[in-house]
Short mmCIF file of C-alpha atoms and ligand atoms in Angstrom, two decimals:
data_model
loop_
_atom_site.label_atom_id
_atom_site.label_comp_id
_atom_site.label_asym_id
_atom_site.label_seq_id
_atom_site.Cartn_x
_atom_site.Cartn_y
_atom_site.Cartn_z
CA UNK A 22 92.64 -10.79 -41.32
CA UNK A 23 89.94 -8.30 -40.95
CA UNK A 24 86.23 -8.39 -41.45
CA UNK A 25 85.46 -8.25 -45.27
CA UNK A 26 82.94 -5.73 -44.69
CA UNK A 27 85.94 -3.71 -42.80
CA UNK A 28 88.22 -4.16 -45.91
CA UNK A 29 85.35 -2.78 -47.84
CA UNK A 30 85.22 0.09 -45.44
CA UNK A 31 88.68 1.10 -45.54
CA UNK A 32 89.01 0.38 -49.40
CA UNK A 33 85.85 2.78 -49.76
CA UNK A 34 87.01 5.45 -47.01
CA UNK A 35 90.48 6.15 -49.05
CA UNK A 36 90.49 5.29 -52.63
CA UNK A 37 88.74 8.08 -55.35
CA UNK A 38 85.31 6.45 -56.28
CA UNK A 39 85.87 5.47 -59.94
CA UNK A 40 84.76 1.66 -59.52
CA UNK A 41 81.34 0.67 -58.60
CA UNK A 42 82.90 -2.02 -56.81
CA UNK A 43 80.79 -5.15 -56.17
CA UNK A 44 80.09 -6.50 -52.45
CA UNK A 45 82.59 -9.05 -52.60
CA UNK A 46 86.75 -9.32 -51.56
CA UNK A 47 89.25 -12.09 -53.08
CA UNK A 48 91.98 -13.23 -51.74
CA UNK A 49 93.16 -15.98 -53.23
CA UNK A 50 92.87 -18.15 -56.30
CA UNK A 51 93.41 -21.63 -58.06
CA UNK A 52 92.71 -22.28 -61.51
CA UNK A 53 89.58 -20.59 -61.87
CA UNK A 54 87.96 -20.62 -58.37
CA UNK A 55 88.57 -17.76 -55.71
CA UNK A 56 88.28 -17.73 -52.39
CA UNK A 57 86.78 -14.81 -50.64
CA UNK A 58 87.30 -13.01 -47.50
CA UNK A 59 84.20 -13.85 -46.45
CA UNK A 60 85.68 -18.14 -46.54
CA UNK A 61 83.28 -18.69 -49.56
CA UNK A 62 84.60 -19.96 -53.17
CA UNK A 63 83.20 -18.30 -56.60
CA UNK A 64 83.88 -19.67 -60.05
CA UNK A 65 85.31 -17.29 -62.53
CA UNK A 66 84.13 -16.34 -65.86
CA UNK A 67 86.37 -12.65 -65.67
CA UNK A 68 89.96 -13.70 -65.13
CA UNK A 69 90.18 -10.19 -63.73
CA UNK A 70 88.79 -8.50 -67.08
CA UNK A 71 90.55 -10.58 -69.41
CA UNK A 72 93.97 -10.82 -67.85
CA UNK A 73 94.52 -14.01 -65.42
CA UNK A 74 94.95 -16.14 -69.37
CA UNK A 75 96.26 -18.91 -66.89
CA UNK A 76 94.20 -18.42 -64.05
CA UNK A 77 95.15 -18.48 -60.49
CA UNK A 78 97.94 -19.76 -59.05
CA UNK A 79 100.11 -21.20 -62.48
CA UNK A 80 103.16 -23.10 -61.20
CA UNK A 81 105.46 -22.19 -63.62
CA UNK A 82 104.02 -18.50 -63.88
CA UNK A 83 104.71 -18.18 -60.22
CA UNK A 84 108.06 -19.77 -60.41
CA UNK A 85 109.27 -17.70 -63.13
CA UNK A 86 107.97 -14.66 -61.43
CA UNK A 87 109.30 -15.19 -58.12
CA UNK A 88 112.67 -16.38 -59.27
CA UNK A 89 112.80 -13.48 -61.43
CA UNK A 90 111.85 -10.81 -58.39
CA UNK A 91 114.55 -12.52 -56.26
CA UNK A 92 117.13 -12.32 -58.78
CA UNK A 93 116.47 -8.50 -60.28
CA UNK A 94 112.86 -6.66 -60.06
CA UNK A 95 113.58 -3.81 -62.39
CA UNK A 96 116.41 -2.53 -64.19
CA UNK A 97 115.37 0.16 -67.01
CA UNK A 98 115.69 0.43 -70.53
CA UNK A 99 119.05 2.38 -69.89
CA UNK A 100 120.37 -1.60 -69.65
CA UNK A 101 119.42 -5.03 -70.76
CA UNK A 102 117.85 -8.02 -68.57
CA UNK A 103 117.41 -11.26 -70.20
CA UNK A 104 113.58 -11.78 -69.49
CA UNK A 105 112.95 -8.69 -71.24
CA UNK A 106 115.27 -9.92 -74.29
CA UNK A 107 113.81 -13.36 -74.18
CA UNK A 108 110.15 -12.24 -74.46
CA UNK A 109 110.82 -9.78 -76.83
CA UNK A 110 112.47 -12.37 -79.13
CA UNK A 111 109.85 -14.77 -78.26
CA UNK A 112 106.58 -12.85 -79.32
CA UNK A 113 108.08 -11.33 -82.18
CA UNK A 114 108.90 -14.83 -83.63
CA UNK A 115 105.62 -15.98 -82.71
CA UNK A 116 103.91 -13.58 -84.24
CA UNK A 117 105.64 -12.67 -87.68
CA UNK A 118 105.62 -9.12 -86.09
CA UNK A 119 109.75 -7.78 -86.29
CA UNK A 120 109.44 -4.80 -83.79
CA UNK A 121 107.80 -4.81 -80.28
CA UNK A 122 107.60 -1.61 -77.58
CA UNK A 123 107.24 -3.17 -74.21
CA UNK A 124 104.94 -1.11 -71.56
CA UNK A 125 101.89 -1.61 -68.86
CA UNK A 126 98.72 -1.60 -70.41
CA UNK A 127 96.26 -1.35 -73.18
CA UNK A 128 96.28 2.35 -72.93
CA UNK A 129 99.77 2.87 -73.53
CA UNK A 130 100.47 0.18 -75.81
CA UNK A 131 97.37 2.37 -78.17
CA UNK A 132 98.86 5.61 -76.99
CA UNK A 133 102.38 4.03 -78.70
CA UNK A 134 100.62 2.57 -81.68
CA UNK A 135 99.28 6.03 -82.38
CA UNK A 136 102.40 7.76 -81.70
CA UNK A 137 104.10 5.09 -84.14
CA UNK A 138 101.70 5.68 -86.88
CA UNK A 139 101.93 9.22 -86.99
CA UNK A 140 105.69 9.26 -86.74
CA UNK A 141 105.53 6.95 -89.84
CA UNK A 142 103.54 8.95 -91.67
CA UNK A 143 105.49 12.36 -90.97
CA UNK A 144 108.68 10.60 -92.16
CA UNK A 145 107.20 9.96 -95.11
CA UNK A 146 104.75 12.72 -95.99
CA UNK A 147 106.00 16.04 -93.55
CA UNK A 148 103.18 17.39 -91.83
CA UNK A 149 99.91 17.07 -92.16
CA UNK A 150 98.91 13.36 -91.79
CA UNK A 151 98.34 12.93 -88.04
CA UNK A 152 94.65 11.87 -88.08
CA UNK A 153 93.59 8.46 -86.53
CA UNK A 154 90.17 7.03 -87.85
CA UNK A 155 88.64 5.26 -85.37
CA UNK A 156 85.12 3.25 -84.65
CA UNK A 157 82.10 3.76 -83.22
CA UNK A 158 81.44 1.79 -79.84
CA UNK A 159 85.06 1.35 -79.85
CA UNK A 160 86.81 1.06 -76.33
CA UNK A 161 90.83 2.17 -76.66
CA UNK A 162 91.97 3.57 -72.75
CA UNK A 163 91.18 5.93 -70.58
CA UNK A 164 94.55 8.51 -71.32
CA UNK A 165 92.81 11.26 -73.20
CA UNK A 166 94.46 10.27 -76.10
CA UNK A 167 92.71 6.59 -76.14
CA UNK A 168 89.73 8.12 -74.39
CA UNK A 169 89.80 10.43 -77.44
CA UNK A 170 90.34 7.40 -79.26
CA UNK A 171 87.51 5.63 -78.27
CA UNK A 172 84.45 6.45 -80.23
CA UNK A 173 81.68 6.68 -77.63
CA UNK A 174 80.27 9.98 -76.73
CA UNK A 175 79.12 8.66 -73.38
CA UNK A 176 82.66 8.31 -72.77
CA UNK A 177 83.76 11.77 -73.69
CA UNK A 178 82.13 13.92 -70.74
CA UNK A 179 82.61 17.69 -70.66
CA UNK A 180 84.57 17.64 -67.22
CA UNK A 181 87.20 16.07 -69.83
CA UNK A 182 87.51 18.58 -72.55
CA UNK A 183 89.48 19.50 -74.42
CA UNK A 184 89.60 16.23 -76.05
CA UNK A 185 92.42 15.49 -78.41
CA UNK A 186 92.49 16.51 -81.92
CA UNK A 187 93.71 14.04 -84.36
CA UNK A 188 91.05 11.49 -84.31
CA UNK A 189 87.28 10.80 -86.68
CA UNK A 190 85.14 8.43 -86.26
CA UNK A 191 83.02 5.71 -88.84
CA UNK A 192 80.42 3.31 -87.85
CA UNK A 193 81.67 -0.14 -87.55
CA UNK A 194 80.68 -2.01 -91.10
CA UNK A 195 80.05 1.27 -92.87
CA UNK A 196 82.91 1.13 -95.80
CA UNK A 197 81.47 4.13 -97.60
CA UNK A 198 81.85 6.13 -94.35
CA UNK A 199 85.07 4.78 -93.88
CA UNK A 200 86.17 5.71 -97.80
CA UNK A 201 85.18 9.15 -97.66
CA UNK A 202 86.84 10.02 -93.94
CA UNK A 203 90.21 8.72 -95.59
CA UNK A 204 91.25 11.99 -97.22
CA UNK A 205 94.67 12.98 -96.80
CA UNK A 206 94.78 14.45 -93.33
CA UNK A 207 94.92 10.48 -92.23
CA UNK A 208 97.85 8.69 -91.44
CA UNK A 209 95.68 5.31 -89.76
CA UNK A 210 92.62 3.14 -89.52
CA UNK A 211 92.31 1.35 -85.35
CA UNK A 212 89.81 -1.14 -84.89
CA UNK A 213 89.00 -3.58 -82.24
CA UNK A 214 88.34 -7.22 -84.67
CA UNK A 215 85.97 -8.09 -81.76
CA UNK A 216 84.69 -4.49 -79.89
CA UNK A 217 84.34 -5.47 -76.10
CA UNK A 218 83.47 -2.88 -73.87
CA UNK A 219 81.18 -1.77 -76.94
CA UNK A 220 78.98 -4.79 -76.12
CA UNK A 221 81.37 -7.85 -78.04
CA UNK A 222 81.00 -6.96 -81.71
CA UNK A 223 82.67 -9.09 -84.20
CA UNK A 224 83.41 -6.65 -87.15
CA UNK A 225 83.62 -9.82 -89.27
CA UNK A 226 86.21 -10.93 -92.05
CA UNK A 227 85.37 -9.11 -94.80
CA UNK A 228 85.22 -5.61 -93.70
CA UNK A 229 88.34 -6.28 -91.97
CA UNK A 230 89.71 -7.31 -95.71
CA UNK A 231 87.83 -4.27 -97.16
CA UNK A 232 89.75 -2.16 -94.24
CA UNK A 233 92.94 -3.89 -95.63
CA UNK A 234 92.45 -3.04 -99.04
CA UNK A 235 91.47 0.80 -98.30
CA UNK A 236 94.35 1.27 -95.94
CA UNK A 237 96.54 -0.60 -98.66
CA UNK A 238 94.90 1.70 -101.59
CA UNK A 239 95.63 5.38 -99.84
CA UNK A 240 98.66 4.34 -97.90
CA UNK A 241 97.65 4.33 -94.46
CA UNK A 242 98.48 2.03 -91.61
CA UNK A 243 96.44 -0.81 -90.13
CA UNK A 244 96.32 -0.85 -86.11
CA UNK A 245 94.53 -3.93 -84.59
CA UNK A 246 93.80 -3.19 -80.75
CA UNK A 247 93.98 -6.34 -79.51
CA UNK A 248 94.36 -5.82 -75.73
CA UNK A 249 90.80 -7.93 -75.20
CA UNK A 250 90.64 -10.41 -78.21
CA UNK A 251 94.63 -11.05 -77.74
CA UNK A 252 96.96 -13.83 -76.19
CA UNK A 253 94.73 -16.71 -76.92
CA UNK A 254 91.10 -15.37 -75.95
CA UNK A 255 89.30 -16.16 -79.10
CA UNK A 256 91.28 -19.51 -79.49
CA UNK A 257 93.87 -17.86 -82.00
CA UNK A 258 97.16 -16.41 -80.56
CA UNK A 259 95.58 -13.24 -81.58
CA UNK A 260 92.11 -12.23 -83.28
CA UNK A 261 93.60 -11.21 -86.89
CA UNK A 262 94.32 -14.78 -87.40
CA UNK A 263 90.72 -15.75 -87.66
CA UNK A 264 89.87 -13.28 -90.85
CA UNK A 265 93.95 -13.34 -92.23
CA UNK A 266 93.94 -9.65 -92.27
CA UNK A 267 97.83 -8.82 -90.77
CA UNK A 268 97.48 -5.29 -89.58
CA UNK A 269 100.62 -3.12 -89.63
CA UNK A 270 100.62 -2.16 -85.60
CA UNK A 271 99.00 -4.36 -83.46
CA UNK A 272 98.28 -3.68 -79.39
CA UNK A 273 98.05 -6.48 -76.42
CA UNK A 274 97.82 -6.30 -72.61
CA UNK A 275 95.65 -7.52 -70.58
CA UNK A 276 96.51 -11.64 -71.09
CA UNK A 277 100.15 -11.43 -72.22
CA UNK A 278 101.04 -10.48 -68.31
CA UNK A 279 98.68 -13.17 -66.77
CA UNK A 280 97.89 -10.46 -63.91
CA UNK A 281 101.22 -8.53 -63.70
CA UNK A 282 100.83 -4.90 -65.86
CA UNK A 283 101.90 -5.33 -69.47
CA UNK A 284 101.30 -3.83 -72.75
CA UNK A 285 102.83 -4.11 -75.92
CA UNK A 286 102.86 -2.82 -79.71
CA UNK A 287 104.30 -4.81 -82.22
CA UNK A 288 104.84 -3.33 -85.55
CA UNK A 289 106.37 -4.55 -88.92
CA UNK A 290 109.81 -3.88 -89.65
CA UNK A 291 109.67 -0.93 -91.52
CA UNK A 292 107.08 0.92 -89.61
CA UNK A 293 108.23 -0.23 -86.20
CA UNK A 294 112.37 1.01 -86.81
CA UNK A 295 111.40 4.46 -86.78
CA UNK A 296 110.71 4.90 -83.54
CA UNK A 297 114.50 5.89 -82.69
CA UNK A 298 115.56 6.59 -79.34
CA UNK A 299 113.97 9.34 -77.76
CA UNK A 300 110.96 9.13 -79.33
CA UNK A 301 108.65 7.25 -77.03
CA UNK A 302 110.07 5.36 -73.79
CA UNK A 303 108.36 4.00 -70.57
CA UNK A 304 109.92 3.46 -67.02
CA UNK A 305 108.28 0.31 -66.26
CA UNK A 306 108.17 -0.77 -69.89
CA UNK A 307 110.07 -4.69 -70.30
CA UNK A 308 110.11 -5.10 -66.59
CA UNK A 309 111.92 -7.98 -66.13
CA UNK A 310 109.56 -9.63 -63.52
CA UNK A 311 106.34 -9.39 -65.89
CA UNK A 312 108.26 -10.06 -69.24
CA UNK A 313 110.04 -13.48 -67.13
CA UNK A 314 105.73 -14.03 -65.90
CA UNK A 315 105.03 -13.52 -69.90
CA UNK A 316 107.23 -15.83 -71.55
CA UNK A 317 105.73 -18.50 -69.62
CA UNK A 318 102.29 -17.40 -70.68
CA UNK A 319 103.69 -17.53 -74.49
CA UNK A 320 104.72 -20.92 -73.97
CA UNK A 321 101.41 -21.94 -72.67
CA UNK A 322 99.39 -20.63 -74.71
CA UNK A 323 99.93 -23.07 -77.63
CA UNK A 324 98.43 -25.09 -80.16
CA UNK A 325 96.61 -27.59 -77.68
CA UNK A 326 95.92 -24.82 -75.57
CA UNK A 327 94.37 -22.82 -78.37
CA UNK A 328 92.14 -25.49 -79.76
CA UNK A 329 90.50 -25.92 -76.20
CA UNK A 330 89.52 -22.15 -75.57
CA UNK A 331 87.85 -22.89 -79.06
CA UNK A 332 86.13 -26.49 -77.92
CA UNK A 333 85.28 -24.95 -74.28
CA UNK A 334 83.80 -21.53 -76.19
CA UNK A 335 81.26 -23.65 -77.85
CA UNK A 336 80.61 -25.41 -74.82
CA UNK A 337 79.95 -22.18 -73.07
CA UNK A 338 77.98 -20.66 -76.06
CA UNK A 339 75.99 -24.25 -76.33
CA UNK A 340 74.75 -23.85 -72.51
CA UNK A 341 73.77 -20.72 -72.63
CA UNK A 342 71.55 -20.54 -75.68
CA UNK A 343 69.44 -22.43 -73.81
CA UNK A 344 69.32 -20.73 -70.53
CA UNK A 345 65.84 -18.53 -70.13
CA UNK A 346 66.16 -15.26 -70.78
CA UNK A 347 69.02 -15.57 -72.85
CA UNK A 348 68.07 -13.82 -76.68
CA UNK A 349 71.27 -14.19 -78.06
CA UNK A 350 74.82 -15.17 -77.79
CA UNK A 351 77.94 -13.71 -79.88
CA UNK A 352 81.39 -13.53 -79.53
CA UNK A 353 84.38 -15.82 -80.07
CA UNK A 354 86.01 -18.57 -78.55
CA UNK A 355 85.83 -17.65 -74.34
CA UNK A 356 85.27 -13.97 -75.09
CA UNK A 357 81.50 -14.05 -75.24
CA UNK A 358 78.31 -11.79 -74.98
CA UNK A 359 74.82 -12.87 -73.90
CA UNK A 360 72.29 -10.69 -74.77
CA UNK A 361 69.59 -10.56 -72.49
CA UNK A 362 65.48 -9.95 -73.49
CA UNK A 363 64.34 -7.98 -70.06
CA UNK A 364 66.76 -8.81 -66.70
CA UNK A 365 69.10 -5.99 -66.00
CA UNK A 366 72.73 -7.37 -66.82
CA UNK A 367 74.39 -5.63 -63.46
CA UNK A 368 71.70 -6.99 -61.30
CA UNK A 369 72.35 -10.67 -62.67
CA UNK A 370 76.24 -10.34 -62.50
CA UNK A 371 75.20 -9.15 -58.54
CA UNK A 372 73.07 -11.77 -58.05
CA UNK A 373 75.48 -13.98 -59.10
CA UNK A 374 78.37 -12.62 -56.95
CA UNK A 375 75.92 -13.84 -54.68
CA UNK A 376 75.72 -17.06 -55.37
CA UNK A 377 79.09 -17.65 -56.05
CA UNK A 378 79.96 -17.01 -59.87
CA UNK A 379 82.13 -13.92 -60.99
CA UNK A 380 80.62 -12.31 -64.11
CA UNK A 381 81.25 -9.37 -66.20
CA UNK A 382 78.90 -6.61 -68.27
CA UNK A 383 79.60 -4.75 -71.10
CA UNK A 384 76.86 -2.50 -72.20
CA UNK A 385 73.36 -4.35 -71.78
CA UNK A 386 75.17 -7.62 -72.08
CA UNK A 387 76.43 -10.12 -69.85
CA UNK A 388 80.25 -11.09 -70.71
CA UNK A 389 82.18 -13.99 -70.28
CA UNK A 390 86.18 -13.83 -70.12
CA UNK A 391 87.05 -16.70 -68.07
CA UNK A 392 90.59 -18.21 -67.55
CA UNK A 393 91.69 -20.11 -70.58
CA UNK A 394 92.52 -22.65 -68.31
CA UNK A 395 89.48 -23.12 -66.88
CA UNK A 396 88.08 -26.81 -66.29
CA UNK A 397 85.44 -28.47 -67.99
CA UNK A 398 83.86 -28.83 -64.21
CA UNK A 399 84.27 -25.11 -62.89
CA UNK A 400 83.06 -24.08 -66.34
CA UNK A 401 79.61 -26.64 -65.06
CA UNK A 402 79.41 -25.20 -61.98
CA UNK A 403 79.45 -21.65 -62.46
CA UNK A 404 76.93 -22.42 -65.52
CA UNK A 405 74.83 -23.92 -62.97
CA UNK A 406 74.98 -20.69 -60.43
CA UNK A 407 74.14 -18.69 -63.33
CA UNK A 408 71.07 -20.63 -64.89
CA UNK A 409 69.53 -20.76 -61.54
CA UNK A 410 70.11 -16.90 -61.19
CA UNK A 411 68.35 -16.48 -64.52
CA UNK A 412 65.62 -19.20 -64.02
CA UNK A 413 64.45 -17.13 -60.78
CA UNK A 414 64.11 -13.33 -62.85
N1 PLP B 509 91.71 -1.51 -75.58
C1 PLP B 509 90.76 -2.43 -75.36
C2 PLP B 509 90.16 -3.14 -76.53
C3 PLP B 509 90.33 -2.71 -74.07
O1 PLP B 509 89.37 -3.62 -73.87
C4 PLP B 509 90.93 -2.02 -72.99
C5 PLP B 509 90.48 -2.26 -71.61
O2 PLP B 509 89.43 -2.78 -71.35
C6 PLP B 509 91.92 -1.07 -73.27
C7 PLP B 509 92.30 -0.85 -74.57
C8 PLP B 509 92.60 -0.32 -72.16
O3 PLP B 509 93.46 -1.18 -71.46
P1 PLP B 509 94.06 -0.74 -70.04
O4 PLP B 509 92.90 -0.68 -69.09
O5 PLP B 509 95.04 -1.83 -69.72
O6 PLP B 509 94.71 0.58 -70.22
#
C-alpha cells in the first residue's frame, strides 16, 4: 500500500476541496478502534459522523451484507427484493410508523418529508399551503432544498442563491414566534429534538409538546429530523421517545445503514399513502444490500442495547465534567457536546488525531458520536488521550 502521506496527495490532487480533511487515513476497523495507514490505532468517538451504530467490523452486519451482494446488489423499485421488504416491514413495526420511503441519506429522506408534507396539505387545502417552518441553528442537508431548510445564514452563501422559497424560520424555544409564523401559507413545523451541527441543542420536552399542540391546533404536520439523534444514539430507538411527542413524518440516515448510504421517511398512514406512484422515487432507494446491512442493525439495536448507550452516556458525560477546560457538557445518551471555556475545539480534535483519539466539532463545541457498541475500555482509553490533550492547553 502506498505512503499515507501519498494517499493524502492523490486524495488532495483530484477530489473538489469541500472537506478540510484531517492529517490522518483509515483503513480498517474493529469495534471502535481504527487502524491507520500510517500502522497506528485511534479510538473512536465519531463512528464516521454518527453512522458506524455498530462499529467496525459487525459479524452479522458483514454477513448479511456480503451474502446479500453475492446473491443480488440492486434491483430497483420497478421489482421487489426481500431485504428491502423485510426492513421495510421491520422498522415500520418497530416504530408504530405505517408508511416508510426508502433512500440514501439525511438530505433526501428531508427533501421527501418536505415533499410529503406539502403534497398532504395540497390534497387537502389546493394551493397555497407549501411553507415549511423551520429552526434556527438547525442543520437539514446540503440539497438546496435542506440547505434552504436549514436555518443558518452562515450556511446560505450568495454563490448559492437563489435559495428556495417555501421555508421561515423561528428561534428554537420561542413559541410566540412560532404561533405567529403559523398563518395559513404553512403546511409544516421540522425540528431537530436534539440540533447537532447547531452545536447539540436539546429543544426539551415541553416545547416539543407545545409544537404538538400548535401543529395539532392549525392543522399542520409534525416532521422530526432525526438523521443524528436516530437509530439508538440517545439510548431510545429514536429521540421522540424521550419527550412522547409522535411527530407525523419522521427522517433517519446516518445509523440505520451502519456505514452503507441510507435514508428513510416514515410517515403515518394517512399522510404517508398519498405519495402515489410517480410522485417521488429514488434509484438507489431500498437497495437490497444496505436494507439486508439494516435489518441487522434493527435487530441490534434493542432493549439491552439501548439501556447501555444510556449507562455508557453518563459514563462519558461523568468523565468529562471533570476534565480541565471543560465548562459544560449537554447532550443525550452518546450524542454529546462539551463546551469548552478558551481551547479552540478544531485544534483539540487535531491534537487528538494526534494522539490517537477520533473526535468531532460542531460549532465551538467538541462532539462525541461514538459507536454504540463501543467498550467500556476503548471508551477509557480514548478518555485518557483526550484529558491529556486538554490538561496540556
Ligand atoms: N439532518 C441532520 C440532523 C443531520 O445531522 C444531517 C447531517 O449531518 C443531515 C440532515 C444531512 O444528512 P446527509 O449528509 O446524509 O445528507
Amino acid at each position: 500500500m502506498m505512503d499515507f502521506r501519498q494517499i493524502i496527495a492523490q486524495a488532495d490532487g483530484a477530489l473538489m476541496p469541500t472537506y478540510a480533511h484531517f492529517n490522518a487515513v483509515m483503513v480498517s476497523g474493529k469495534g471502535a478502534t481504527l487502524t491507520g495507514a500510517d500502522g497506528r490505532t485511534y479510538v473512536d468517538f465519531t463512528s464516521g459522523i454518527g453512522v458506524n451504530s455498530l462499529g467496525y467490523g459487525d459479524p452479522d452486519w458483514v454477513r448479511a451484507v456480503s451474502e446479500q451482494a453475492a446473491a443480488l446488489q440492486h434491483i430497483s423499485n420497478l421489482y421487489y427484493a426481500p431485504s428491502t421488504a423485510a426492513f421495510a416491514e421491520k422498522v415500520t413495526r418497530r416504530t408504530g410508523f405505517e408508511r416508510v420511503f426508502l433512500c440514501n441519506s439525511g438530505a433526501e429522506a428531508n427533501e421527501c418529508a418536505v415533499k410529503t408534507a406539502r403534497k398532504y396539505a395540497y390534497d387537502r387545502h389546493g394551493p397555497g399551503r407549501a411553507t415549511v417552518i423551520t429552526l434556527l441553528n438547525s442543520f437539514h442537508g446540503r440539497s438546496m432544498v435542506t440547505l434552504t431548510a436549514t436555518g443558518q445564514e452562515a450556511l446560505h452563501p450568495e454563490c448559492f442563491a437563489p435559495y428556495n422559497p417555501g421555508f421561515r424560520y423561528v428561534p428554537a424555544g420561542d413559541m410566540a414566534a412560532l404561533e405567529e409564523a403559523a398563518d395559513d401559507t404553512v403546511c409544516a413545523v421540522m425540528l431537530e429534538p436534539i440540533q447537532g451541527e447547531g452545536g447539540v441543542m436539546p429543544l426539551g420536552a415541553a416545547y416539543l409538546r407545545q409544537v404538538r399542540e400548535l401543529c395539532d391546533a392549525r392543522g399542520l404536520l409534525l416532521i422530526f429530523d432525526e438523521v443524528q439523534t436516530g437509530v439508538g444514539r440517545t439510548g431510545k430507538l429514536y429521540a421522540w421517545e424521550h419527550s412522547g411527542v409522535r411527530p407525523d413524518l419522521l427522517t433517519s440516515a446516518k445509523g440505520i445503514g451502519n456505514g452503507l448510504p441510507m435514508g428513510l421517511c416514515l410517515a403515518r398512514e394517512e399522510v404517508g399513502v398519498g405519495m402515489t406512484a410517480g410522485f417521488h422515487g429514488s434509484t438507489f432507494g431500498g437497495n437490497p444490500v444496505a436494507c439486508a446491512g439494516a435489518c441487522v442493525v434493527l435487530d441490534k439495536v434493542n432493549d439491552s442495547l439501548l439501556a447501555d448507550v444510556a449507562r455508557k452516556g453518563d459514563y462519558l458525560r461523568g468523565r468529562l465534567s471533570g476534565m480541565k477546560h471543560v465548562r459544560a457538557v449537554r447532550g443525550m445518551g452518546m450524542m454529546l457536546g462539551v463546551e469548552l471555556d478558551g481551547p479552540d475545539a478544531r485544534a483539540v480534535a487535531a491534537k487528538c488525531v494526534e494522539k490517537g483519539l477520533l473526535i468531532l466539532t460542531a460549532k465551538a463545541l467538541l462532539r462525541l458520536l461514538p459507536p454504540l457498541i463501543i467498550t467500556d475500555e476503548e471508551m477509557d482509553r480514548g478518555l485518557t488521550l483526550l484529558e491529556n490533550v486538554l490538561e496540556e492547553e
